[in-house]
Amino acid sequence: MRRNRLKAVVSLILVMILCPTCVVPFAAAQTDVTAQPIDIKNPDFIRGMDVSSVIALEKSGVVFRNESGRTEDVFKILADNGVNYIRVRVWNDPYSADGRGYGGGNNDVNTAAQIGKRAAGYGMKLLVDFHYSDFWADPGKQKAPKRWSGMSLDEKCTALYNYTAASLKTIRDAGAHIGMVQIGNETTQGIAGENSWQNMAKLYNAGSQAVRDFSRDTLVVIHYTNPENSYIKTLADFLHDCQVDYDVFATSYYPCWHGSLSNLTEVLDYAAQKYNKFAMVCETSYPYTLADSDGHGNTIAEGNNNTGENMLWDFTPQGQADEVRAVMNAVNAVEGGKGLGMFYWEGAWISVGDTTGLSGDAYTKRLEQNKQLWERDGSGWAASASAEYDPDDAGVWYGGSAVDNQAFFLPDGTALPSLRVFRDVLGEGSYRLGDADGSGVVDIIDVACIQRKCANITTKVADNILLHGDVDGNGLSLIDATILQRYLVGTGLPYPIGIWMQGE
Ligand code: CA
């Protein structure tokens, strides 16, 4: 790895000598990102990504490209690189009285439905992350939606149940495959304006009941933060003591704030073993560079959150991939296959207008253009309209992306080589479900291969490769061929067709 990095640096220097006027971003020159495989305990291990802002970004003119530079649907690029699950946040009503969006993607339920549908088109399930707020909910704020203000606890429970039920139906009817639902986002200090354990438990159970009534196959997630603080174990105890009905104990893990990876495993293991739950990381991220590219300062930058004993990796695409692999490995270490996996947070929230290399009037002009896009489309973390709901934070500090340096895409939308980590952890022998001829894509040839095999006609494809066409998981049959045909005409059944899986 060290030698390869040296090689990349030498070739970068050569390019700069040969072409002195070129501005070559370091990230683009680094193409040799590698990640060691992980021996995954849970066959459905989640290698997920939150891309809640992409619809707003596309409205602002952002296009995504694969690593070769070809423009493609960002969901296809993610699936091709091994991502198997998408997470999306949902706000009840992120709009002002005069109809202006609060920003942060303006993620109402219809936006979530669009994202879920597009994810399903590439075989990816959806984690629906209800904030039960009209804008950002986190450990510092858990403000109830505008329409819920003044409600009694019982009224709020009913509103939460009804909102959850109606939203899940909308998202499913759009074509999404909902695998998990979060009852609240980072609810360490409260949920929907309530912060006593007793009231929180009632709200959790109202949401949980809505999910149970929606589908018995959908997992209920409770999401906390700060695994470095032993209080998170107290929260696991509280969920048990207050008889909260849930399946997955989840935490955010940002290495600049959230302690060591060994501690992360220990905390997840505590909830998983003591209370017989699944455990996972709902959010993590890591910068591939410390540079900003949209004129809005980043959460991690030079002199800001970039040091600390758990910031173990370089600020390069390789370092970013290393962090992802390390977090996956820490979750996989939970005993008994109860570590469900991880989600990377907002890995596509790139600049709406690249400010790299600009200065003076050119920089100011580009920043003004970006501000107009953030306001118009909600493609920044917050817009000025959010002042109505969150006057002290978003209403003051609104602007662009604070995580464009933690994305898996360059400012021009081109995928970084680090994105491949989501597949590379599967190791050799990984395959796409449905790819019966081993070509790397799922297409009509796979259908023909399965049909020939089932008719005892000899094929050139080895039996172990043909088995990758067993999409329903009960042996290769003509039913698999039928399912694949339906998938190819766009009426896919809820099988993870096209998803990269770990081989034997
Ligand atoms: Ca930024």
Tab-separated table of N, CA and C in Angstrom, residues 187-320:
chain	number	residue	atom	x	y	z
A	187	THR	N	-31.789	9.903	18.752
A	187	THR	CA	-32.727	10.270	19.828
A	187	THR	C	-32.123	10.128	21.230
A	188	THR	N	-30.836	10.365	21.338
A	188	THR	CA	-30.132	10.223	22.619
A	188	THR	C	-30.754	11.075	23.724
A	189	GLN	N	-31.190	12.289	23.372
A	189	GLN	CA	-31.718	13.216	24.383
A	189	GLN	C	-33.226	13.423	24.286
A	190	GLY	N	-33.889	12.696	23.406
A	190	GLY	CA	-35.332	12.899	23.293
A	190	GLY	C	-35.832	12.542	21.911
A	191	ILE	N	-37.159	12.690	21.738
A	191	ILE	CA	-37.765	12.446	20.425
A	191	ILE	C	-39.039	13.279	20.320
A	192	ALA	N	-39.186	13.983	19.204
A	192	ALA	CA	-40.394	14.768	18.909
A	192	ALA	C	-40.810	15.668	20.071
A	193	GLY	N	-39.818	16.302	20.676
A	193	GLY	CA	-40.116	17.266	21.730
A	193	GLY	C	-40.298	16.674	23.120
A	194	GLU	N	-40.193	15.370	23.252
A	194	GLU	CA	-40.326	14.717	24.572
A	194	GLU	C	-38.957	14.201	25.002
A	195	ASN	N	-38.608	14.423	26.285
A	195	ASN	CA	-37.293	13.935	26.705
A	195	ASN	C	-37.312	13.104	27.989
A	196	SER	N	-38.476	12.798	28.535
A	196	SER	CA	-38.482	11.848	29.656
A	196	SER	C	-38.539	10.435	29.076
A	197	TRP	N	-37.865	9.507	29.740
A	197	TRP	CA	-37.808	8.138	29.221
A	197	TRP	C	-39.198	7.549	29.017
A	198	GLN	N	-40.069	7.833	29.976
A	198	GLN	CA	-41.416	7.269	29.908
A	198	GLN	C	-42.150	7.746	28.640
A	199	ASN	N	-42.061	9.054	28.374
A	199	ASN	CA	-42.732	9.602	27.189
A	199	ASN	C	-42.069	9.142	25.902
A	200	MET	N	-40.735	9.085	25.937
A	200	MET	CA	-40.013	8.607	24.748
A	200	MET	C	-40.428	7.170	24.419
A	201	ALA	N	-40.532	6.324	25.445
A	201	ALA	CA	-40.900	4.919	25.224
A	201	ALA	C	-42.279	4.820	24.570
A	202	LYS	N	-43.207	5.675	25.000
A	202	LYS	CA	-44.553	5.645	24.402
A	202	LYS	C	-44.512	6.032	22.924
A	203	LEU	N	-43.696	7.042	22.608
A	203	LEU	CA	-43.592	7.469	21.207
A	203	LEU	C	-42.888	6.403	20.360
A	204	TYR	N	-41.816	5.828	20.904
A	204	TYR	CA	-41.153	4.727	20.176
A	204	TYR	C	-42.170	3.624	19.860
A	205	ASN	N	-42.952	3.251	20.868
A	205	ASN	CA	-43.872	2.130	20.670
A	205	ASN	C	-45.017	2.472	19.719
A	206	ALA	N	-45.404	3.752	19.676
A	206	ALA	CA	-46.423	4.161	18.697
A	206	ALA	C	-45.876	3.970	17.277
A	207	GLY	N	-44.624	4.403	17.066
A	207	GLY	CA	-44.002	4.236	15.748
A	207	GLY	C	-43.771	2.769	15.422
A	208	SER	N	-43.299	2.036	16.412
A	208	SER	CA	-43.028	0.622	16.224
A	208	SER	C	-44.303	-0.130	15.840
A	209	GLN	N	-45.402	0.202	16.500
A	209	GLN	CA	-46.677	-0.466	16.191
A	209	GLN	C	-47.095	-0.194	14.745
A	210	ALA	N	-46.845	1.033	14.289
A	210	ALA	CA	-47.180	1.369	12.895
A	210	ALA	C	-46.361	0.525	11.926
A	211	VAL	N	-45.089	0.283	12.265
A	211	VAL	CA	-44.244	-0.548	11.403
A	211	VAL	C	-44.723	-1.998	11.450
A	212	ARG	N	-45.039	-2.505	12.647
A	212	ARG	CA	-45.536	-3.889	12.765
A	212	ARG	C	-46.801	-4.075	11.949
A	213	ASP	N	-47.697	-3.077	12.007
A	213	ASP	CA	-48.953	-3.189	11.259
A	213	ASP	C	-48.728	-3.060	9.757
A	214	PHE	N	-47.637	-2.399	9.390
A	214	PHE	CA	-47.294	-2.206	7.975
A	214	PHE	C	-46.761	-3.501	7.370
A	215	SER	N	-45.794	-4.122	8.053
A	215	SER	CA	-45.205	-5.358	7.548
A	215	SER	C	-44.433	-6.054	8.655
A	216	ARG	N	-44.613	-7.341	8.776
A	216	ARG	CA	-43.870	-8.115	9.778
A	216	ARG	C	-42.424	-8.349	9.348
A	217	ASP	N	-42.109	-8.069	8.079
A	217	ASP	CA	-40.745	-8.297	7.580
A	217	ASP	C	-39.864	-7.054	7.713
A	218	THR	N	-40.424	-5.965	8.179
A	218	THR	CA	-39.672	-4.706	8.267
A	218	THR	C	-39.130	-4.526	9.683
A	219	LEU	N	-37.842	-4.263	9.782
A	219	LEU	CA	-37.204	-4.150	11.096
A	219	LEU	C	-37.361	-2.744	11.671
A	220	VAL	N	-37.536	-2.681	12.989
A	220	VAL	CA	-37.655	-1.414	13.706
A	220	VAL	C	-36.300	-1.050	14.313
A	221	VAL	N	-35.851	0.158	14.021
A	221	VAL	CA	-34.528	0.621	14.453
A	221	VAL	C	-34.670	1.763	15.453
A	222	ILE	N	-33.910	1.697	16.555
A	222	ILE	CA	-33.770	2.830	17.465
A	222	ILE	C	-32.334	3.345	17.329
A	223	HIS	N	-32.197	4.657	17.147
A	223	HIS	CA	-30.903	5.238	16.746
A	223	HIS	C	-30.394	6.226	17.797
A	224	TYR	N	-29.205	5.943	18.340
A	224	TYR	CA	-28.562	6.827	19.312
A	224	TYR	C	-27.220	7.316	18.771
A	225	THR	N	-26.524	8.091	19.629
A	225	THR	CA	-25.211	8.627	19.270
A	225	THR	C	-24.254	8.374	20.435
A	226	ASN	N	-23.046	8.844	20.264
A	226	ASN	CA	-22.048	8.878	21.331
A	226	ASN	C	-21.763	7.532	22.000
A	227	PRO	N	-21.334	6.561	21.211
A	227	PRO	CA	-20.977	5.268	21.809
A	227	PRO	C	-19.782	5.366	22.766
A	228	GLU	N	-19.035	6.474	22.674
A	228	GLU	CA	-17.886	6.638	23.573
A	228	GLU	C	-18.325	6.897	25.009
A	229	ASN	N	-19.597	7.243	25.184
A	229	ASN	CA	-20.138	7.549	26.508
A	229	ASN	C	-20.964	6.346	26.988
A	230	SER	N	-20.651	5.845	28.177
A	230	SER	CA	-21.326	4.625	28.645
A	230	SER	C	-22.830	4.826	28.823
A	231	TYR	N	-23.270	6.085	28.747
A	231	TYR	CA	-24.713	6.363	28.829
A	231	TYR	C	-25.499	5.595	27.769
A	232	ILE	N	-24.827	5.313	26.638
A	232	ILE	CA	-25.545	4.610	25.564
A	232	ILE	C	-25.982	3.214	26.024
A	233	LYS	N	-25.220	2.605	26.927
A	233	LYS	CA	-25.645	1.301	27.471
A	233	LYS	C	-26.856	1.485	28.389
A	234	THR	N	-26.852	2.592	29.116
A	234	THR	CA	-28.014	2.903	29.961
A	234	THR	C	-29.271	3.021	29.095
A	235	LEU	N	-29.095	3.583	27.881
A	235	LEU	CA	-30.231	3.704	26.975
A	235	LEU	C	-30.722	2.327	26.512
A	236	ALA	N	-29.783	1.415	26.276
A	236	ALA	CA	-30.191	0.043	25.918
A	236	ALA	C	-30.974	-0.595	27.062
A	237	ASP	N	-30.520	-0.346	28.292
A	237	ASP	CA	-31.236	-0.861	29.475
A	237	ASP	C	-32.636	-0.242	29.555
A	238	PHE	N	-32.692	1.055	29.321
A	238	PHE	CA	-33.978	1.775	29.381
A	238	PHE	C	-34.980	1.211	28.374
A	239	LEU	N	-34.513	0.938	27.156
A	239	LEU	CA	-35.423	0.391	26.143
A	239	LEU	C	-36.029	-0.919	26.625
A	240	HIS	N	-35.190	-1.706	27.289
A	240	HIS	CA	-35.669	-2.989	27.825
A	240	HIS	C	-36.639	-2.759	28.995
A	241	ASP	N	-36.230	-1.916	29.920
A	241	ASP	CA	-37.037	-1.696	31.131
A	241	ASP	C	-38.408	-1.102	30.793
A	242	CYS	N	-38.448	-0.246	29.753
A	242	CYS	CA	-39.716	0.389	29.372
A	242	CYS	C	-40.459	-0.418	28.300
A	243	GLN	N	-39.957	-1.623	28.013
A	243	GLN	CA	-40.630	-2.548	27.091
A	243	GLN	C	-40.866	-1.932	25.710
A	244	VAL	N	-39.820	-1.297	25.214
A	244	VAL	CA	-39.910	-0.773	23.849
A	244	VAL	C	-39.732	-1.940	22.870
A	245	ASP	N	-40.632	-2.019	21.902
A	245	ASP	CA	-40.623	-3.095	20.908
A	245	ASP	C	-39.764	-2.662	19.712
A	246	TYR	N	-38.575	-3.227	19.606
A	246	TYR	CA	-37.708	-2.870	18.478
A	246	TYR	C	-36.803	-4.047	18.138
A	247	ASP	N	-36.093	-3.935	16.993
A	247	ASP	CA	-35.250	-5.026	16.515
A	247	ASP	C	-33.765	-4.681	16.458
A	248	VAL	N	-33.465	-3.417	16.146
A	248	VAL	CA	-32.074	-3.047	15.853
A	248	VAL	C	-31.639	-1.886	16.751
A	249	PHE	N	-30.570	-2.096	17.496
A	249	PHE	CA	-29.959	-1.048	18.308
A	249	PHE	C	-28.859	-0.408	17.464
A	250	ALA	N	-29.017	0.888	17.172
A	250	ALA	CA	-28.090	1.532	16.233
A	250	ALA	C	-27.470	2.785	16.837
A	251	THR	N	-26.291	3.097	16.342
A	251	THR	CA	-25.619	4.326	16.763
A	251	THR	C	-24.959	4.993	15.563
A	252	SER	N	-24.727	6.299	15.685
A	252	SER	CA	-23.838	6.977	14.750
A	252	SER	C	-22.404	6.703	15.187
A	253	TYR	N	-21.480	6.709	14.233
A	253	TYR	CA	-20.063	6.581	14.590
A	253	TYR	C	-19.222	7.512	13.720
A	254	TYR	N	-18.906	8.674	14.263
A	254	TYR	CA	-17.985	9.603	13.604
A	254	TYR	C	-16.681	9.581	14.395
A	255	PRO	N	-15.590	9.123	13.755
A	255	PRO	CA	-14.363	8.870	14.519
A	255	PRO	C	-13.787	10.093	15.230
A	256	CYS	N	-14.116	11.310	14.764
A	256	CYS	CA	-13.580	12.493	15.444
A	256	CYS	C	-14.250	12.711	16.802
A	257	TRP	N	-15.416	12.148	17.007
A	257	TRP	CA	-16.143	12.371	18.260
A	257	TRP	C	-16.453	11.101	19.048
A	258	HIS	N	-16.507	9.947	18.386
A	258	HIS	CA	-17.234	8.814	18.962
A	258	HIS	C	-16.384	7.655	19.462
A	259	GLY	N	-15.155	7.936	19.857
A	259	GLY	CA	-14.358	6.922	20.535
A	259	GLY	C	-13.720	5.912	19.601
A	260	SER	N	-13.243	4.830	20.203
A	260	SER	CA	-12.480	3.841	19.435
A	260	SER	C	-13.408	2.815	18.791
A	261	LEU	N	-12.859	2.119	17.813
A	261	LEU	CA	-13.624	1.063	17.146
A	261	LEU	C	-13.857	-0.127	18.070
A	262	SER	N	-12.874	-0.421	18.932
A	262	SER	CA	-13.070	-1.550	19.852
A	262	SER	C	-14.197	-1.241	20.832
A	263	ASN	N	-14.275	0.027	21.254
A	263	ASN	CA	-15.391	0.423	22.113
A	263	ASN	C	-16.724	0.340	21.376
A	264	LEU	N	-16.709	0.728	20.103
A	264	LEU	CA	-17.930	0.636	19.287
A	264	LEU	C	-18.450	-0.806	19.266
A	265	THR	N	-17.549	-1.739	18.980
A	265	THR	CA	-17.947	-3.160	18.955
A	265	THR	C	-18.515	-3.573	20.302
A	266	GLU	N	-17.848	-3.130	21.365
A	266	GLU	CA	-18.261	-3.532	22.709
A	266	GLU	C	-19.668	-3.018	23.043
A	267	VAL	N	-19.943	-1.775	22.674
A	267	VAL	CA	-21.266	-1.183	22.930
A	267	VAL	C	-22.351	-1.918	22.139
A	268	LEU	N	-22.075	-2.156	20.844
A	268	LEU	CA	-23.067	-2.854	20.015
A	268	LEU	C	-23.288	-4.274	20.533
A	269	ASP	N	-22.198	-4.909	20.947
A	269	ASP	CA	-22.283	-6.273	21.468
A	269	ASP	C	-23.124	-6.324	22.756
A	270	TYR	N	-23.005	-5.291	23.565
A	270	TYR	CA	-23.753	-5.222	24.822
A	270	TYR	C	-25.260	-5.308	24.548
A	271	ALA	N	-25.739	-4.427	23.648
A	271	ALA	CA	-27.179	-4.430	23.337
A	271	ALA	C	-27.581	-5.723	22.636
A	272	ALA	N	-26.708	-6.189	21.743
A	272	ALA	CA	-27.054	-7.377	20.948
A	272	ALA	C	-27.171	-8.625	21.816
A	273	GLN	N	-26.224	-8.819	22.711
A	273	GLN	CA	-26.207	-10.061	23.494
A	273	GLN	C	-27.151	-9.972	24.682
A	274	LYS	N	-27.097	-8.850	25.400
A	274	LYS	CA	-27.893	-8.766	26.624
A	274	LYS	C	-29.392	-8.741	26.335
A	275	TYR	N	-29.760	-8.102	25.230
A	275	TYR	CA	-31.185	-7.937	24.942
A	275	TYR	C	-31.616	-8.631	23.652
A	276	ASN	N	-30.736	-9.452	23.101
A	276	ASN	CA	-31.049	-10.239	21.906
A	276	ASN	C	-31.578	-9.364	20.765
A	277	LYS	N	-30.790	-8.336	20.417
A	277	LYS	CA	-31.142	-7.431	19.320
A	277	LYS	C	-30.087	-7.524	18.223
A	278	PHE	N	-30.449	-7.038	17.037
A	278	PHE	CA	-29.431	-6.738	16.038
A	278	PHE	C	-28.785	-5.408	16.406
A	279	ALA	N	-27.599	-5.168	15.849
A	279	ALA	CA	-26.914	-3.902	16.114
A	279	ALA	C	-26.295	-3.397	14.813
A	280	MET	N	-26.216	-2.076	14.681
A	280	MET	CA	-25.574	-1.537	13.471
A	280	MET	C	-25.145	-0.086	13.668
A	281	VAL	N	-24.379	0.387	12.688
A	281	VAL	CA	-24.000	1.800	12.626
A	281	VAL	C	-24.878	2.460	11.564
A	282	CYS	N	-25.658	3.460	11.977
A	282	CYS	CA	-26.586	4.160	11.079
A	282	CYS	C	-25.909	5.259	10.274
A	283	GLU	N	-24.821	5.794	10.813
A	283	GLU	CA	-24.137	6.905	10.151
A	283	GLU	C	-22.655	6.833	10.467
A	284	THR	N	-21.842	6.979	9.430
A	284	THR	CA	-20.421	7.239	9.616
A	284	THR	C	-19.955	7.984	8.375
A	285	SER	N	-18.800	8.641	8.441
A	285	SER	CA	-18.208	9.224	7.235
A	285	SER	C	-16.772	9.616	7.541
A	286	TYR	N	-16.027	9.892	6.480
A	286	TYR	CA	-14.613	10.236	6.636
A	286	TYR	C	-14.157	11.014	5.405
A	287	PRO	N	-13.343	12.066	5.597
A	287	PRO	CA	-12.952	12.887	4.450
A	287	PRO	C	-11.869	12.241	3.577
A	288	TYR	N	-12.016	12.419	2.272
A	288	TYR	CA	-10.942	11.999	1.362
A	288	TYR	C	-9.986	13.154	1.096
A	289	THR	N	-10.375	14.341	1.559
A	289	THR	CA	-9.539	15.540	1.432
A	289	THR	C	-9.972	16.518	2.526
A	290	LEU	N	-9.107	17.459	2.871
A	290	LEU	CA	-9.526	18.493	3.816
A	290	LEU	C	-9.988	19.762	3.090
A	291	ALA	N	-9.968	19.724	1.748
A	291	ALA	CA	-10.350	20.903	0.966
A	291	ALA	C	-11.869	21.022	0.845
A	292	ASP	N	-12.324	22.251	0.795
A	292	ASP	CA	-13.742	22.530	0.538
A	292	ASP	C	-13.933	22.762	-0.958
A	293	SER	N	-15.124	22.490	-1.482
A	293	SER	CA	-15.337	22.704	-2.916
A	293	SER	C	-16.652	23.413	-3.238
A	294	ASP	N	-17.317	23.992	-2.223
A	294	ASP	CA	-18.558	24.712	-2.562
A	294	ASP	C	-18.699	26.076	-1.878
A	295	GLY	N	-17.686	26.486	-1.113
A	295	GLY	CA	-17.767	27.796	-0.465
A	295	GLY	C	-18.483	27.776	0.873
A	296	HIS	N	-18.953	26.617	1.300
A	296	HIS	CA	-19.531	26.467	2.643
A	296	HIS	C	-18.607	25.567	3.455
A	297	GLY	N	-18.127	26.062	4.589
A	297	GLY	CA	-17.129	25.351	5.375
A	297	GLY	C	-17.564	23.942	5.751
A	298	ASN	N	-16.584	23.037	5.844
A	298	ASN	CA	-16.884	21.632	6.108
A	298	ASN	C	-16.723	21.280	7.586
A	299	THR	N	-17.467	20.268	8.016
A	299	THR	CA	-17.422	19.809	9.416
A	299	THR	C	-16.009	19.391	9.802
A	300	ILE	N	-15.336	18.733	8.852
A	300	ILE	CA	-13.943	18.341	9.091
A	300	ILE	C	-13.074	19.095	8.088
A	301	ALA	N	-12.198	19.928	8.611
A	301	ALA	CA	-11.334	20.759	7.767
A	301	ALA	C	-10.025	20.977	8.519
A	302	GLU	N	-9.074	21.621	7.874
A	302	GLU	CA	-7.818	21.937	8.548
A	302	GLU	C	-8.129	22.755	9.806
A	303	GLY	N	-7.698	22.267	10.960
A	303	GLY	CA	-7.955	22.977	12.214
A	303	GLY	C	-9.355	22.773	12.781
A	304	ASN	N	-10.136	21.883	12.176
A	304	ASN	CA	-11.501	21.659	12.644
A	304	ASN	C	-11.838	20.157	12.595
A	305	ASN	N	-11.798	19.496	13.735
A	305	ASN	CA	-12.138	18.064	13.855
A	305	ASN	C	-11.214	17.127	13.075
A	306	ASN	N	-10.053	17.630	12.616
A	306	ASN	CA	-9.207	16.776	11.771
A	306	ASN	C	-8.104	16.072	12.552
A	307	THR	N	-8.072	16.274	13.849
A	307	THR	CA	-7.077	15.562	14.653
A	307	THR	C	-7.796	14.800	15.756
A	308	GLY	N	-7.045	13.940	16.430
A	308	GLY	CA	-7.638	13.148	17.501
A	308	GLY	C	-7.203	11.708	17.388
A	309	GLU	N	-7.230	11.014	18.506
A	309	GLU	CA	-6.632	9.679	18.536
A	309	GLU	C	-7.383	8.666	17.682
A	310	ASN	N	-8.638	8.947	17.314
A	310	ASN	CA	-9.371	7.986	16.484
A	310	ASN	C	-9.495	8.408	15.022
A	311	MET	N	-8.835	9.517	14.666
A	311	MET	CA	-8.752	9.909	13.250
A	311	MET	C	-7.533	9.189	12.674
A	312	LEU	N	-7.696	7.897	12.464
A	312	LEU	CA	-6.552	7.007	12.241
A	312	LEU	C	-6.071	6.965	10.801
A	313	TRP	N	-6.823	7.511	9.881
A	313	TRP	CA	-6.544	7.270	8.477
A	313	TRP	C	-6.178	8.563	7.765
A	314	ASP	N	-5.476	8.404	6.626
A	314	ASP	CA	-5.096	9.573	5.830
A	314	ASP	C	-6.337	10.233	5.232
A	315	PHE	N	-6.230	11.509	4.935
A	315	PHE	CA	-7.338	12.209	4.274
A	315	PHE	C	-7.161	12.081	2.758
A	316	THR	N	-7.307	10.855	2.313
A	316	THR	CA	-7.167	10.489	0.900
A	316	THR	C	-8.285	9.485	0.592
A	317	PRO	N	-8.523	9.202	-0.680
A	317	PRO	CA	-9.499	8.143	-0.987
A	317	PRO	C	-9.135	6.818	-0.298
A	318	GLN	N	-7.838	6.498	-0.234
A	318	GLN	CA	-7.454	5.265	0.456
A	318	GLN	C	-7.836	5.331	1.938
A	319	GLY	N	-7.577	6.475	2.568
A	319	GLY	CA	-7.932	6.618	3.980
A	319	GLY	C	-9.439	6.512	4.196
A	320	GLN	N	-10.187	7.101	3.279
A	320	GLN	CA	-11.653	7.033	3.365
A	320	GLN	C	-12.126	5.573	3.262
